[in-house]
Each structure stands twice: as C-alpha cells, then as structure tokens.
mmCIF file of C-alpha atoms in Angstrom:
data_model
loop_
_atom_site.group_PDB
_atom_site.id
_atom_site.type_symbol
_atom_site.label_atom_id
_atom_site.label_comp_id
_atom_site.label_asym_id
_atom_site.label_seq_id
_atom_site.Cartn_x
_atom_site.Cartn_y
_atom_site.Cartn_z
ATOM 1 C CA MET A 1 0.000 0.000 0.000
ATOM 2 C CA HIS A 2 2.781 2.408 0.848
ATOM 3 C CA THR A 3 4.304 1.802 -2.602
ATOM 4 C CA THR A 4 1.116 2.094 -4.620
ATOM 5 C CA ARG A 5 -0.401 5.123 -2.883
ATOM 6 C CA PRO A 6 1.898 7.721 -4.567
ATOM 7 C CA LEU A 7 1.255 6.031 -7.912
ATOM 8 C CA LEU A 8 -2.515 6.212 -7.403
ATOM 9 C CA LEU A 9 -2.309 9.834 -6.375
ATOM 10 C CA ALA A 10 -0.209 10.624 -9.427
ATOM 11 C CA THR A 11 -2.806 9.128 -11.742
ATOM 12 C CA ILE A 12 -5.712 11.176 -10.353
ATOM 13 C CA PRO A 13 -4.921 14.269 -12.500
ATOM 14 C CA LEU A 14 -4.801 12.070 -15.595
ATOM 15 C CA PHE A 15 -8.258 10.692 -14.882
ATOM 16 C CA LEU A 16 -9.564 14.192 -14.267
ATOM 17 C CA ILE A 17 -8.122 15.427 -17.525
ATOM 18 C CA ALA A 18 -9.594 12.489 -19.388
ATOM 19 C CA CYS A 19 -13.029 13.188 -17.898
ATOM 20 C CA ARG A 20 -12.893 16.895 -18.616
ATOM 21 C CA SER A 21 -13.775 17.978 -22.133
ATOM 22 C CA ALA A 22 -13.874 21.441 -23.619
ATOM 23 C CA PRO A 23 -17.387 22.797 -24.232
ATOM 24 C CA GLU A 24 -18.725 22.216 -27.714
ATOM 25 C CA ARG A 25 -19.015 25.183 -30.074
ATOM 26 C CA GLU A 26 -21.116 25.750 -33.161
ATOM 27 C CA LEU A 27 -19.540 27.166 -36.294
ATOM 28 C CA SER A 28 -20.639 30.776 -36.661
ATOM 29 C CA THR A 29 -22.034 31.848 -40.022
ATOM 30 C CA VAL A 30 -22.264 35.501 -39.029
ATOM 31 C CA LEU A 31 -19.989 37.773 -41.060
ATOM 32 C CA PRO A 32 -18.758 40.547 -38.757
ATOM 33 C CA ALA A 33 -19.001 44.086 -40.038
ATOM 34 C CA PHE A 34 -15.891 45.719 -41.513
ATOM 35 C CA VAL A 35 -14.072 42.451 -42.311
ATOM 36 C CA THR A 36 -12.879 40.914 -45.595
ATOM 37 C CA LEU A 37 -10.247 38.542 -46.907
ATOM 38 C CA PRO A 38 -6.851 40.154 -47.718
ATOM 39 C CA ASN A 39 -7.943 40.543 -51.349
ATOM 40 C CA GLY A 40 -11.122 42.347 -50.293
ATOM 41 C CA MET A 41 -13.455 39.449 -50.998
ATOM 42 C CA ASP A 42 -16.202 37.939 -48.835
ATOM 43 C CA PRO A 43 -14.722 35.319 -46.451
ATOM 44 C CA PHE A 44 -17.778 33.094 -46.947
ATOM 45 C CA HIS A 45 -17.937 33.631 -50.714
ATOM 46 C CA PRO A 46 -14.346 34.239 -51.932
ATOM 47 C CA ASP A 47 -15.494 34.801 -55.507
ATOM 48 C CA ARG A 48 -17.438 37.971 -54.704
ATOM 49 C CA ARG A 49 -17.204 41.147 -52.707
ATOM 50 C CA PRO A 50 -19.097 41.312 -49.412
ATOM 51 C CA GLU A 51 -22.360 43.202 -49.405
ATOM 52 C CA GLY A 52 -22.585 46.322 -47.276
ATOM 53 C CA VAL A 53 -18.890 46.407 -46.322
ATOM 54 C CA PRO A 54 -17.340 49.881 -46.677
ATOM 55 C CA ASP A 55 -14.592 50.124 -49.308
ATOM 56 C CA CYS A 56 -15.487 46.764 -50.842
ATOM 57 C CA ASN A 57 -15.157 48.456 -54.235
ATOM 58 C CA ALA A 58 -11.547 49.280 -53.364
ATOM 59 C CA THR A 59 -10.531 45.920 -54.809
ATOM 60 C CA GLY A 60 -11.654 46.562 -58.343
ATOM 61 C CA GLU A 61 -9.954 45.199 -61.418
ATOM 62 C CA GLU A 62 -6.687 47.042 -60.808
ATOM 63 C CA GLY A 63 -6.664 46.692 -57.043
ATOM 64 C CA THR A 64 -6.525 48.745 -53.874
ATOM 65 C CA ILE A 65 -3.655 51.088 -54.677
ATOM 66 C CA ARG A 66 -5.111 52.182 -58.024
ATOM 67 C CA PHE A 67 -8.513 52.737 -56.396
ATOM 68 C CA PHE A 68 -7.154 55.065 -53.720
ATOM 69 C CA GLU A 69 -4.810 56.795 -56.170
ATOM 70 C CA GLN A 70 -7.857 57.848 -58.151
ATOM 71 C CA GLN A 71 -9.600 59.029 -54.987
ATOM 72 C CA GLN A 72 -6.617 61.078 -53.825
ATOM 73 C CA GLY A 73 -5.500 62.216 -57.256
ATOM 74 C CA ARG A 74 -1.853 61.365 -56.572
ATOM 75 C CA ALA A 75 0.579 58.555 -55.795
ATOM 76 C CA LEU A 76 0.289 57.115 -52.290
ATOM 77 C CA GLU A 77 2.427 56.624 -49.194
ATOM 78 C CA VAL A 78 1.885 53.056 -47.931
ATOM 79 C CA PHE A 79 3.211 51.800 -44.584
ATOM 80 C CA GLU A 80 3.247 48.111 -43.574
ATOM 81 C CA LEU A 81 4.109 46.965 -40.025
ATOM 82 C CA SER A 82 5.109 43.396 -39.197
ATOM 83 C CA GLY A 83 4.726 41.416 -35.996
ATOM 84 C CA GLY A 84 7.484 40.798 -33.476
ATOM 85 C CA GLY A 85 6.241 40.832 -29.869
ATOM 86 C CA GLN A 86 8.407 42.977 -27.630
ATOM 87 C CA ASN A 87 10.377 44.073 -30.705
ATOM 88 C CA GLY A 88 7.560 46.473 -31.452
ATOM 89 C CA ALA A 89 9.796 48.759 -29.392
ATOM 90 C CA PHE A 90 12.074 48.952 -32.431
ATOM 91 C CA GLY A 91 9.182 50.152 -34.598
ATOM 92 C CA ALA A 92 8.167 52.750 -32.014
ATOM 93 C CA GLY A 93 11.711 54.118 -31.887
ATOM 94 C CA PHE A 94 12.083 54.055 -35.668
ATOM 95 C CA LEU A 95 8.927 56.116 -36.178
ATOM 96 C CA LYS A 96 10.032 58.693 -33.625
ATOM 97 C CA GLY A 97 13.483 59.004 -35.213
ATOM 98 C CA TRP A 98 11.989 59.235 -38.696
ATOM 99 C CA ARG A 99 9.717 62.062 -37.555
ATOM 100 C CA GLU A 100 12.617 63.982 -36.047
ATOM 101 C CA ALA A 101 14.599 63.531 -39.264
ATOM 102 C CA GLY A 102 11.896 65.649 -40.904
ATOM 103 C CA ASP A 103 10.975 63.494 -43.909
ATOM 104 C CA ARG A 104 8.383 61.075 -42.532
ATOM 105 C CA PRO A 105 5.270 61.261 -44.738
ATOM 106 C CA HIS A 106 1.615 61.340 -43.735
ATOM 107 C CA PHE A 107 0.624 57.771 -44.610
ATOM 108 C CA ASP A 108 -2.373 57.103 -46.833
ATOM 109 C CA LEU A 109 -2.635 53.353 -46.222
ATOM 110 C CA VAL A 110 -1.345 51.583 -43.094
ATOM 111 C CA THR A 111 -1.436 47.874 -42.290
ATOM 112 C CA GLY A 112 -0.467 46.059 -39.101
ATOM 113 C CA VAL A 113 0.000 42.482 -37.931
ATOM 114 C CA SER A 114 0.477 41.324 -34.322
ATOM 115 C CA THR A 115 2.623 43.875 -32.467
ATOM 116 C CA GLY A 116 2.441 45.918 -35.672
ATOM 117 C CA ALA A 117 -1.335 46.016 -35.200
ATOM 118 C CA LEU A 118 -0.798 47.550 -31.745
ATOM 119 C CA LEU A 119 1.508 50.179 -33.272
ATOM 120 C CA SER A 120 -0.635 50.790 -36.339
ATOM 121 C CA THR A 121 -3.265 53.160 -34.922
ATOM 122 C CA PHE A 122 -0.659 55.574 -33.591
ATOM 123 C CA ALA A 123 1.569 55.282 -36.671
ATOM 124 C CA PHE A 124 -1.507 56.037 -38.772
ATOM 125 C CA LEU A 125 -2.571 59.084 -36.737
ATOM 126 C CA GLY A 126 0.999 60.278 -36.939
ATOM 127 C CA THR A 127 1.462 63.154 -34.479
ATOM 128 C CA ALA A 128 4.305 63.696 -32.033
ATOM 129 C CA GLN A 129 1.908 62.787 -29.219
ATOM 130 C CA ASP A 130 1.134 59.485 -30.920
ATOM 131 C CA ASP A 131 4.870 58.759 -31.102
ATOM 132 C CA ALA A 132 5.091 59.516 -27.385
ATOM 133 C CA THR A 133 2.268 57.050 -26.722
ATOM 134 C CA MET A 134 4.096 54.302 -28.619
ATOM 135 C CA GLU A 135 7.283 55.061 -26.713
ATOM 136 C CA SER A 136 5.428 54.892 -23.410
ATOM 137 C CA ILE A 137 3.842 51.553 -24.286
ATOM 138 C CA PHE A 138 6.988 49.842 -25.498
ATOM 139 C CA THR A 139 9.523 51.192 -23.005
ATOM 140 C CA GLY A 140 7.359 51.626 -19.918
ATOM 141 C CA ILE A 141 5.768 48.183 -19.584
ATOM 142 C CA THR A 142 6.925 44.844 -18.246
ATOM 143 C CA GLN A 143 5.756 41.295 -18.796
ATOM 144 C CA LYS A 144 3.013 41.582 -16.154
ATOM 145 C CA ASP A 145 1.458 44.423 -18.176
ATOM 146 C CA VAL A 146 0.935 42.020 -21.091
ATOM 147 C CA TYR A 147 0.196 38.588 -19.606
ATOM 148 C CA THR A 148 0.436 36.316 -16.580
ATOM 149 C CA LYS A 149 1.375 32.652 -16.637
ATOM 150 C CA VAL A 150 -1.459 30.177 -16.267
ATOM 151 C CA GLY A 151 0.875 27.566 -14.788
ATOM 152 C CA THR A 152 1.448 23.930 -15.683
ATOM 153 C CA LEU A 153 -1.589 22.710 -13.742
ATOM 154 C CA GLY A 154 -3.753 25.262 -15.509
ATOM 155 C CA VAL A 155 -2.548 23.956 -18.865
ATOM 156 C CA LEU A 156 -3.166 20.346 -17.803
ATOM 157 C CA PHE A 157 -6.660 21.121 -16.590
ATOM 158 C CA GLY A 158 -7.870 22.657 -19.816
ATOM 159 C CA ALA A 159 -6.732 26.281 -19.956
ATOM 160 C CA GLU A 160 -7.118 27.868 -23.391
ATOM 161 C CA ALA A 161 -3.478 28.960 -23.515
ATOM 162 C CA PHE A 162 -0.211 29.042 -21.598
ATOM 163 C CA PHE A 163 -0.743 32.670 -20.626
ATOM 164 C CA ASP A 164 -3.618 34.880 -19.503
ATOM 165 C CA SER A 165 -3.688 37.998 -21.719
ATOM 166 C CA ASP A 166 -6.200 40.035 -19.688
ATOM 167 C CA PRO A 167 -3.442 42.566 -18.885
ATOM 168 C CA LEU A 168 -2.979 43.145 -22.641
ATOM 169 C CA GLY A 169 -6.679 43.916 -22.928
ATOM 170 C CA GLU A 170 -6.354 46.443 -20.108
ATOM 171 C CA LEU A 171 -3.313 48.021 -21.792
ATOM 172 C CA ILE A 172 -5.252 48.411 -25.043
ATOM 173 C CA GLU A 173 -8.227 49.875 -23.177
ATOM 174 C CA LYS A 174 -5.966 52.451 -21.533
ATOM 175 C CA HIS A 175 -4.552 53.776 -24.797
ATOM 176 C CA ILE A 176 -7.358 53.208 -27.323
ATOM 177 C CA THR A 177 -9.839 55.804 -26.126
ATOM 178 C CA ALA A 178 -12.964 57.381 -27.577
ATOM 179 C CA GLU A 179 -10.875 60.397 -28.575
ATOM 180 C CA VAL A 180 -8.451 58.145 -30.490
ATOM 181 C CA ILE A 181 -11.375 56.491 -32.301
ATOM 182 C CA ASP A 182 -12.782 59.892 -33.285
ATOM 183 C CA ARG A 183 -9.435 60.826 -34.826
ATOM 184 C CA VAL A 184 -9.326 57.565 -36.786
ATOM 185 C CA ALA A 185 -12.851 58.299 -38.062
ATOM 186 C CA ALA A 186 -11.735 61.770 -39.176
ATOM 187 C CA ALA A 187 -8.880 60.168 -41.152
ATOM 188 C CA HIS A 188 -11.466 58.012 -42.922
ATOM 189 C CA ASP A 189 -13.112 61.215 -44.162
ATOM 190 C CA GLU A 190 -9.734 62.240 -45.613
ATOM 191 C CA GLY A 191 -9.640 59.078 -47.745
ATOM 192 C CA ARG A 192 -6.971 57.392 -45.625
ATOM 193 C CA ARG A 193 -7.284 53.776 -44.484
ATOM 194 C CA LEU A 194 -6.036 51.568 -41.630
ATOM 195 C CA TRP A 195 -6.243 47.764 -41.830
ATOM 196 C CA VAL A 196 -5.117 45.060 -39.386
ATOM 197 C CA ALA A 197 -5.017 41.298 -39.872
ATOM 198 C CA THR A 198 -6.360 38.567 -37.626
ATOM 199 C CA THR A 199 -6.523 34.804 -38.087
ATOM 200 C CA ASN A 200 -9.969 33.222 -37.924
ATOM 201 C CA LEU A 201 -9.237 29.890 -36.235
ATOM 202 C CA ASP A 202 -12.616 28.407 -37.208
ATOM 203 C CA TYR A 203 -12.209 29.054 -40.935
ATOM 204 C CA GLU A 204 -8.371 28.986 -40.964
ATOM 205 C CA GLN A 205 -8.279 32.227 -42.938
ATOM 206 C CA THR A 206 -6.754 35.665 -42.590
ATOM 207 C CA TRP A 207 -9.567 38.142 -41.974
ATOM 208 C CA VAL A 208 -8.737 41.819 -42.425
ATOM 209 C CA TRP A 209 -10.485 44.525 -40.399
ATOM 210 C CA ASN A 210 -11.048 47.983 -41.828
ATOM 211 C CA LEU A 211 -10.457 49.992 -38.643
ATOM 212 C CA THR A 212 -11.074 53.376 -40.249
ATOM 213 C CA ALA A 213 -14.504 52.251 -41.456
ATOM 214 C CA LEU A 214 -15.194 50.707 -38.049
ATOM 215 C CA ALA A 215 -14.315 53.991 -36.332
ATOM 216 C CA LYS A 216 -16.520 55.924 -38.759
ATOM 217 C CA HIS A 217 -19.556 53.655 -39.051
ATOM 218 C CA GLY A 218 -19.308 51.269 -36.101
ATOM 219 C CA GLY A 219 -22.133 52.672 -33.998
ATOM 220 C CA GLU A 220 -22.396 52.635 -30.222
ATOM 221 C CA ASP A 221 -20.181 49.563 -29.734
ATOM 222 C CA LYS A 222 -17.357 50.669 -32.025
ATOM 223 C CA LEU A 223 -14.871 51.417 -29.235
ATOM 224 C CA GLU A 224 -15.315 47.995 -27.644
ATOM 225 C CA LEU A 225 -15.080 46.205 -31.016
ATOM 226 C CA TYR A 226 -11.992 48.204 -32.036
ATOM 227 C CA ARG A 227 -10.267 47.162 -28.805
ATOM 228 C CA ARG A 228 -11.270 43.516 -29.199
ATOM 229 C CA VAL A 229 -9.934 43.425 -32.761
ATOM 230 C CA LEU A 230 -6.551 44.740 -31.611
ATOM 231 C CA HIS A 231 -6.515 42.259 -28.733
ATOM 232 C CA ALA A 232 -7.210 39.412 -31.147
ATOM 233 C CA ALA A 233 -4.664 40.684 -33.656
ATOM 234 C CA ALA A 234 -1.912 40.453 -31.015
ATOM 235 C CA SER A 235 -2.886 37.097 -29.453
ATOM 236 C CA PRO A 236 -0.670 34.259 -30.730
ATOM 237 C CA PRO A 237 -2.500 30.935 -30.448
ATOM 238 C CA ILE A 238 -1.443 28.500 -27.723
ATOM 239 C CA ALA A 239 0.456 31.318 -26.022
ATOM 240 C CA PHE A 240 -2.616 33.604 -25.561
ATOM 241 C CA PRO A 241 -6.317 32.684 -25.535
ATOM 242 C CA PRO A 242 -8.287 33.461 -28.709
ATOM 243 C CA VAL A 243 -10.705 36.390 -28.739
ATOM 244 C CA GLU A 244 -14.329 35.703 -29.643
ATOM 245 C CA ILE A 245 -16.154 38.099 -31.958
ATOM 246 C CA ASP A 246 -19.600 37.261 -33.363
ATOM 247 C CA GLY A 247 -19.112 33.607 -32.442
ATOM 248 C CA HIS A 248 -15.752 33.296 -34.239
ATOM 249 C CA LEU A 249 -12.423 32.639 -32.512
ATOM 250 C CA PHE A 250 -9.728 35.089 -33.631
ATOM 251 C CA ALA A 251 -5.990 34.993 -33.030
ATOM 252 C CA ASP A 252 -2.804 36.728 -34.090
ATOM 253 C CA GLY A 253 -2.671 37.544 -37.803
ATOM 254 C CA ALA A 254 0.945 36.340 -37.888
ATOM 255 C CA THR A 255 -0.339 32.785 -37.448
ATOM 256 C CA ARG A 256 -0.706 32.736 -41.240
ATOM 257 C CA ALA A 257 1.427 35.667 -42.443
ATOM 258 C CA ASN A 258 3.608 38.141 -40.562
ATOM 259 C CA LEU A 259 2.668 41.016 -42.853
ATOM 260 C CA LEU A 260 -0.482 42.380 -44.460
ATOM 261 C CA VAL A 261 0.621 43.258 -47.978
ATOM 262 C CA VAL A 262 -1.095 46.033 -49.919
ATOM 263 C CA GLY A 263 -1.245 45.595 -53.686
ATOM 264 C CA LEU A 264 -2.181 41.942 -54.208
ATOM 265 C CA ALA A 265 -5.891 42.563 -54.787
ATOM 266 C CA GLY A 266 -7.486 43.026 -58.175
ATOM 267 C CA THR A 267 -8.239 40.749 -61.100
ATOM 268 C CA GLU A 268 -6.262 42.559 -63.797
ATOM 269 C CA PRO A 269 -2.635 43.714 -64.111
ATOM 270 C CA PRO A 270 -2.387 47.204 -62.618
ATOM 271 C CA GLY A 271 -0.816 48.919 -65.626
ATOM 272 C CA LYS A 272 1.314 52.038 -65.554
ATOM 273 C CA PRO A 273 0.902 54.175 -62.395
ATOM 274 C CA PRO A 274 -1.204 57.188 -63.395
ATOM 275 C CA PHE A 275 0.516 59.606 -61.010
ATOM 276 C CA GLY A 276 4.077 58.297 -61.026
ATOM 277 C CA ALA A 277 5.824 56.199 -58.404
ATOM 278 C CA GLY A 278 4.558 56.209 -54.855
ATOM 279 C CA ASN A 279 6.229 54.527 -51.894
ATOM 280 C CA VAL A 280 5.724 51.315 -49.945
ATOM 281 C CA TYR A 281 7.546 51.347 -46.609
ATOM 282 C CA LEU A 282 7.908 48.026 -44.802
ATOM 283 C CA LEU A 283 9.008 48.123 -41.166
ATOM 284 C CA HIS A 284 10.007 44.705 -39.837
ATOM 285 C CA ASN A 285 9.895 44.460 -36.047
ATOM 286 C CA GLY A 286 12.515 41.744 -36.087
ATOM 287 C CA LYS A 287 15.767 40.702 -37.728
ATOM 288 C CA ALA A 288 16.238 39.269 -41.177
ATOM 289 C CA ARG A 289 17.760 36.205 -39.471
ATOM 290 C CA ARG A 290 17.442 35.160 -35.845
ATOM 291 C CA LYS A 291 20.618 34.513 -33.865
ATOM 292 C CA PRO A 292 20.946 30.843 -32.851
ATOM 293 C CA HIS A 293 20.205 30.154 -29.197
ATOM 294 C CA ALA A 294 19.414 27.155 -26.983
ATOM 295 C CA PRO A 295 16.061 27.490 -25.211
ATOM 296 C CA SER A 296 15.478 25.610 -21.988
ATOM 297 C CA LEU A 297 13.210 22.572 -21.978
ATOM 298 C CA SER A 298 10.531 24.476 -20.054
ATOM 299 C CA ILE A 299 7.157 24.198 -21.770
ATOM 300 C CA PHE A 300 6.813 27.983 -21.569
ATOM 301 C CA GLN A 301 10.260 28.646 -23.052
ATOM 302 C CA LEU A 302 9.615 26.173 -25.851
ATOM 303 C CA ALA A 303 6.287 27.847 -26.611
ATOM 304 C CA GLU A 304 7.978 31.253 -26.822
ATOM 305 C CA ASN A 305 10.765 29.890 -29.006
ATOM 306 C CA GLY A 306 8.264 28.164 -31.286
ATOM 307 C CA LEU A 307 6.391 31.426 -31.772
ATOM 308 C CA GLY A 308 9.596 33.256 -32.711
ATOM 309 C CA THR A 309 10.504 30.500 -35.153
ATOM 310 C CA MET A 310 7.049 30.696 -36.741
ATOM 311 C CA LEU A 311 7.357 34.428 -37.333
ATOM 312 C CA SER A 312 10.910 34.093 -38.654
ATOM 313 C CA SER A 313 10.076 31.264 -41.050
ATOM 314 C CA SER A 314 7.225 33.169 -42.687
ATOM 315 C CA TRP A 315 9.215 36.353 -43.110
ATOM 316 C CA GLU A 316 10.984 35.626 -46.401
ATOM 317 C CA SER A 317 7.841 34.650 -48.277
ATOM 318 C CA VAL A 318 5.873 37.722 -47.198
ATOM 319 C CA LEU A 319 8.873 39.946 -47.938
ATOM 320 C CA MET A 320 9.038 38.590 -51.462
ATOM 321 C CA ARG A 321 5.293 39.128 -51.940
ATOM 322 C CA ALA A 322 5.515 42.683 -50.616
ATOM 323 C CA SER A 323 8.468 43.510 -52.865
ATOM 324 C CA LEU A 324 6.824 42.171 -56.011
ATOM 325 C CA ALA A 325 3.440 43.733 -55.189
ATOM 326 C CA ALA A 326 5.076 47.156 -54.856
ATOM 327 C CA GLN A 327 7.034 46.749 -58.066
ATOM 328 C CA ASP A 328 4.014 45.592 -60.057
ATOM 329 C CA ARG A 329 2.192 48.760 -58.976
ATOM 330 C CA GLY A 330 5.155 50.897 -60.060
ATOM 331 C CA TYR A 331 5.994 51.882 -56.492
ATOM 332 C CA ASP A 332 9.376 52.258 -54.821
ATOM 333 C CA PHE A 333 9.943 49.634 -52.126
ATOM 334 C CA HIS A 334 11.725 50.359 -48.844
ATOM 335 C CA VAL A 335 12.550 47.885 -46.031
ATOM 336 C CA ALA A 336 13.996 48.410 -42.559
ATOM 337 C CA ALA A 337 14.638 45.782 -39.860
ATOM 338 C CA ILE A 338 16.499 45.481 -36.568
ATOM 339 C CA PRO A 339 20.259 45.519 -37.311
ATOM 340 C CA MET A 340 21.893 42.129 -36.775
ATOM 341 C CA ASP A 341 24.377 43.499 -34.215
ATOM 342 C CA VAL A 342 21.631 44.788 -31.876
ATOM 343 C CA ASP A 343 20.912 42.437 -28.963
ATOM 344 C CA VAL A 344 17.177 42.511 -28.230
ATOM 345 C CA GLY A 345 17.089 39.082 -26.593
ATOM 346 C CA SER A 346 15.883 35.784 -27.992
ATOM 347 C CA SER A 347 12.287 35.718 -26.694
ATOM 348 C CA ILE A 348 9.752 38.021 -28.316
ATOM 349 C CA LEU A 349 7.373 37.332 -25.424
ATOM 350 C CA ALA A 350 9.842 38.325 -22.708
ATOM 351 C CA PHE A 351 8.652 41.945 -22.603
ATOM 352 C CA ASP A 352 11.864 42.708 -20.792
ATOM 353 C CA GLN A 353 12.088 46.459 -20.210
ATOM 354 C CA ASP A 354 15.872 46.641 -20.704
ATOM 355 C CA GLN A 355 15.680 44.721 -24.002
ATOM 356 C CA MET A 356 12.787 46.863 -25.224
ATOM 357 C CA CYS A 357 14.735 50.029 -24.432
ATOM 358 C CA VAL A 358 17.663 48.660 -26.469
ATOM 359 C CA GLY A 359 15.284 47.956 -29.364
ATOM 360 C CA PHE A 360 13.680 51.377 -29.106
ATOM 361 C CA GLU A 361 17.048 53.172 -29.125
ATOM 362 C CA ALA A 362 18.242 51.104 -32.094
ATOM 363 C CA GLY A 363 15.087 52.002 -33.998
ATOM 364 C CA TYR A 364 15.382 55.652 -33.046
ATOM 365 C CA ARG A 365 18.992 55.888 -34.248
ATOM 366 C CA LEU A 366 18.206 54.144 -37.533
ATOM 367 C CA GLY A 367 15.066 56.187 -38.121
ATOM 368 C CA LYS A 368 16.968 59.456 -37.767
ATOM 369 C CA THR A 369 19.528 58.569 -40.451
ATOM 370 C CA SER A 370 19.083 59.080 -44.173
ATOM 371 C CA ALA A 371 20.294 55.479 -44.704
ATOM 372 C CA ARG A 372 17.383 53.954 -42.799
ATOM 373 C CA TRP A 373 16.246 51.727 -45.684
ATOM 374 C CA GLU A 374 17.989 48.689 -47.152
ATOM 375 C CA ALA A 375 19.288 49.273 -50.671
ATOM 376 C CA GLY A 376 18.127 47.211 -53.658
ATOM 377 C CA HIS A 377 15.756 44.292 -53.698
ATOM 378 C CA PRO A 378 15.805 42.107 -50.574
ATOM 379 C CA HIS A 379 18.243 39.195 -50.455
ATOM 380 C CA LEU A 380 16.289 36.094 -49.464
ATOM 381 C CA GLU A 381 17.937 32.783 -48.578
ATOM 382 C CA ASP A 382 14.919 30.669 -49.618
ATOM 383 C CA PHE A 383 14.526 32.561 -52.914
ATOM 384 C CA PRO A 384 17.750 32.815 -54.960
ATOM 385 C CA ASP A 385 18.703 36.135 -56.498
ATOM 386 C CA TRP A 386 18.155 34.828 -60.022
ATOM 387 C CA LEU A 387 14.541 34.001 -59.178
ATOM 388 C CA MET A 388 13.918 37.440 -57.698
ATOM 389 C CA GLU A 389 15.583 39.120 -60.693
ATOM 390 C CA SER A 390 13.514 37.022 -63.110
ATOM 391 C CA ALA A 391 10.294 37.922 -61.317
ATOM 392 C CA GLN A 392 11.234 41.599 -61.349
ATOM 393 C CA ARG A 393 12.000 41.534 -65.096
ATOM 394 C CA GLN A 394 8.643 39.945 -65.814
#
C-alpha cells in the first residue's frame, strides 16, 4: 500500500483530464461588419465582394492602390508593419526618429499584424503625441502588463493557452480611447485607411479589419469592437487565448502571415501608375535572421521559441510578396529591420524592459539617419537572387 499510494495519487490528474472535455461550439455563419479577406473578398464567398462592407469596391480590377490613387489624385504613401512581440519597441523608436529627421510622410494606407497592429493606430494618426504614446507603451511596460502565466496545472486542466492575456486587454483599453477612435474616423473622411489582420481559427483564414470604417460607421459599440480586434490581432495561439467576436475565434494575424501586404488585390494587371511612383515602406519588427540560441526545456520557453521560429520562417515569403506587389504597382519599395548586431534578446514574449529600451534606441537611431532603408531588392535565402531578378523583369 505504501508503494502504490503515490502512484494512485499521481494518476488522479490524468483521470480528471480524461473526464474533462472542452465545451462544444457551433460554427458561426455571421460575417462581422468591416471584415474581408486580404484581397477584399467575402470570407464566406471568396469569388465575390461582401455586401454592405465599406470600401469593398476598393478591390476593383486594378486593385486597392489604383482605387485610392484615383480618390486622392496622386501617388500614395503606404506603410506596412510586421509582428514581433516585444520588438515592437524597435518600430516605435524608428517612427520617432523618422519624424525627427523631418521626412516622414503622412501615410495614406497603413497595415499592421500582431505587435504591428498595436503600433498601427498611432503610426496612422501620426502626431508627435502618438509617437510619445508608442514610446510609453513599449519602453514603460513589463511582462506583467501584457500577460500572466497560467501555470502547468492550468494547462493540464484545460486552460485555453499558456498565458492569460487580460493585462494586454487592459493596456489596449488604456490607450485606445474614444478620442483616439474619433481621430481615426476623421482620417477616414480624408480618404486614408487603416487595416489590421487577424486569423480566424474556425475558418483557418486571414480576416482583415477595416479599422477606419469601423471607427466611422461602427455605432455605439465601435470602441469595444476596435479594442477587441486589436486584442485578437496580437494574441498568438497557444500562447494567448483566442478572442471571440460574433461567435468566431480570432488569433494573431501572424499565425498565417507576418505582414499584411497592400497591392495583391485586383483581377487585372495594374498597368502604368497614373501619377508616377509612390512609396511602400515596410518596417520589420525583427531581424532578417534570428541569432541561434538554446532554449530551456521548459514548456513555456519552448512555446515562446516556437512562436519566434514561426514568425521568422514566414518572413521571407511575405517579404518577397511585398516587394513584387510594390514593383508591379510601379511603387518604390523600402525595407527596414532590426540591425543584426543589436541584442534585443531571444524571446519576443519576454517583454523585458531593458531589451525593449535597447530595441527602441536602435530604432530611433536608424530612423533618424538618411540610410534607414535597405538598398536594392531584398536578399532572401529561400529565394535565390536569379529568381527574384527574373520575377522583377517579368
């Protein structure tokens, strides 16, 4: 008995886990307002545009950029923000430095994924105060301001994720205010647009939210929905719980692609740009290649490392798509990323204040220089130069 008692006690959690099952869910067939596929089509009917969704005609035959060029009567300034967890500090610093350099444009179209989605509202609004808000968020917080650990027992007994992201929701609520939403709505009236990507876990698709249209036409609940979209957009699955909206489970947009690329919509070749070359600026909140490191065998460390690997592995393909999309539209393409010699740590979920300050300062220094962008087309290990050059010639 003395020998078997510990064994019996040890098996009790296994029996409890076996008996416990997650509650059943029904697949939602409700299409939330202000959401489309990345190409502007209806998520439920990919061969047609959604009815009643603002800007659904922005993906006409020649695509989004041509549509908004005609509206504005000029070439556009497009800004795309990638994911990267705590490395969003680099993006915040870069934007501040770029402003102080005196040549940062007023962006017409802004997209954000993951931590880039959290930055995107303030990058889009574009004032010095918005830069200060980004700096405060990414240099003044610690891990406890983003998430708390559920614990191993919590994971074993059916928690939705390794971490509880309620603190992230509170952080978003603090900074995304009614006044911020009103300013985003005013930008909609100027013909400017802000889009962020989420992953619909039920349909395994990237669903894009038109935040400017939401701010303009969202009704009484627009502030709450805006916050929930951002929370979902920055919630990597397994690490953070999904966010439910209209019966759908949403997670980090970087689950499928670490960048929301403008310029891939449309059914016809775009033709010659009517107003000359505009600019596509891509800010990567990460490095082109991650430095090798040996994570511990902790389940939490392995989860963090797996997330970083996921984002890194998808980077080259989305960078190639972004480069070719810009070129096909006749736009100049600019890329900036964290310099390889800058040590921002190996875990993007660490939210270590010292590491974020290092990332912010590196971004600030690079943003202030005239050589902030990489020269030439991107060099991609998985796509040889001859393939990139052939695609560019075509």
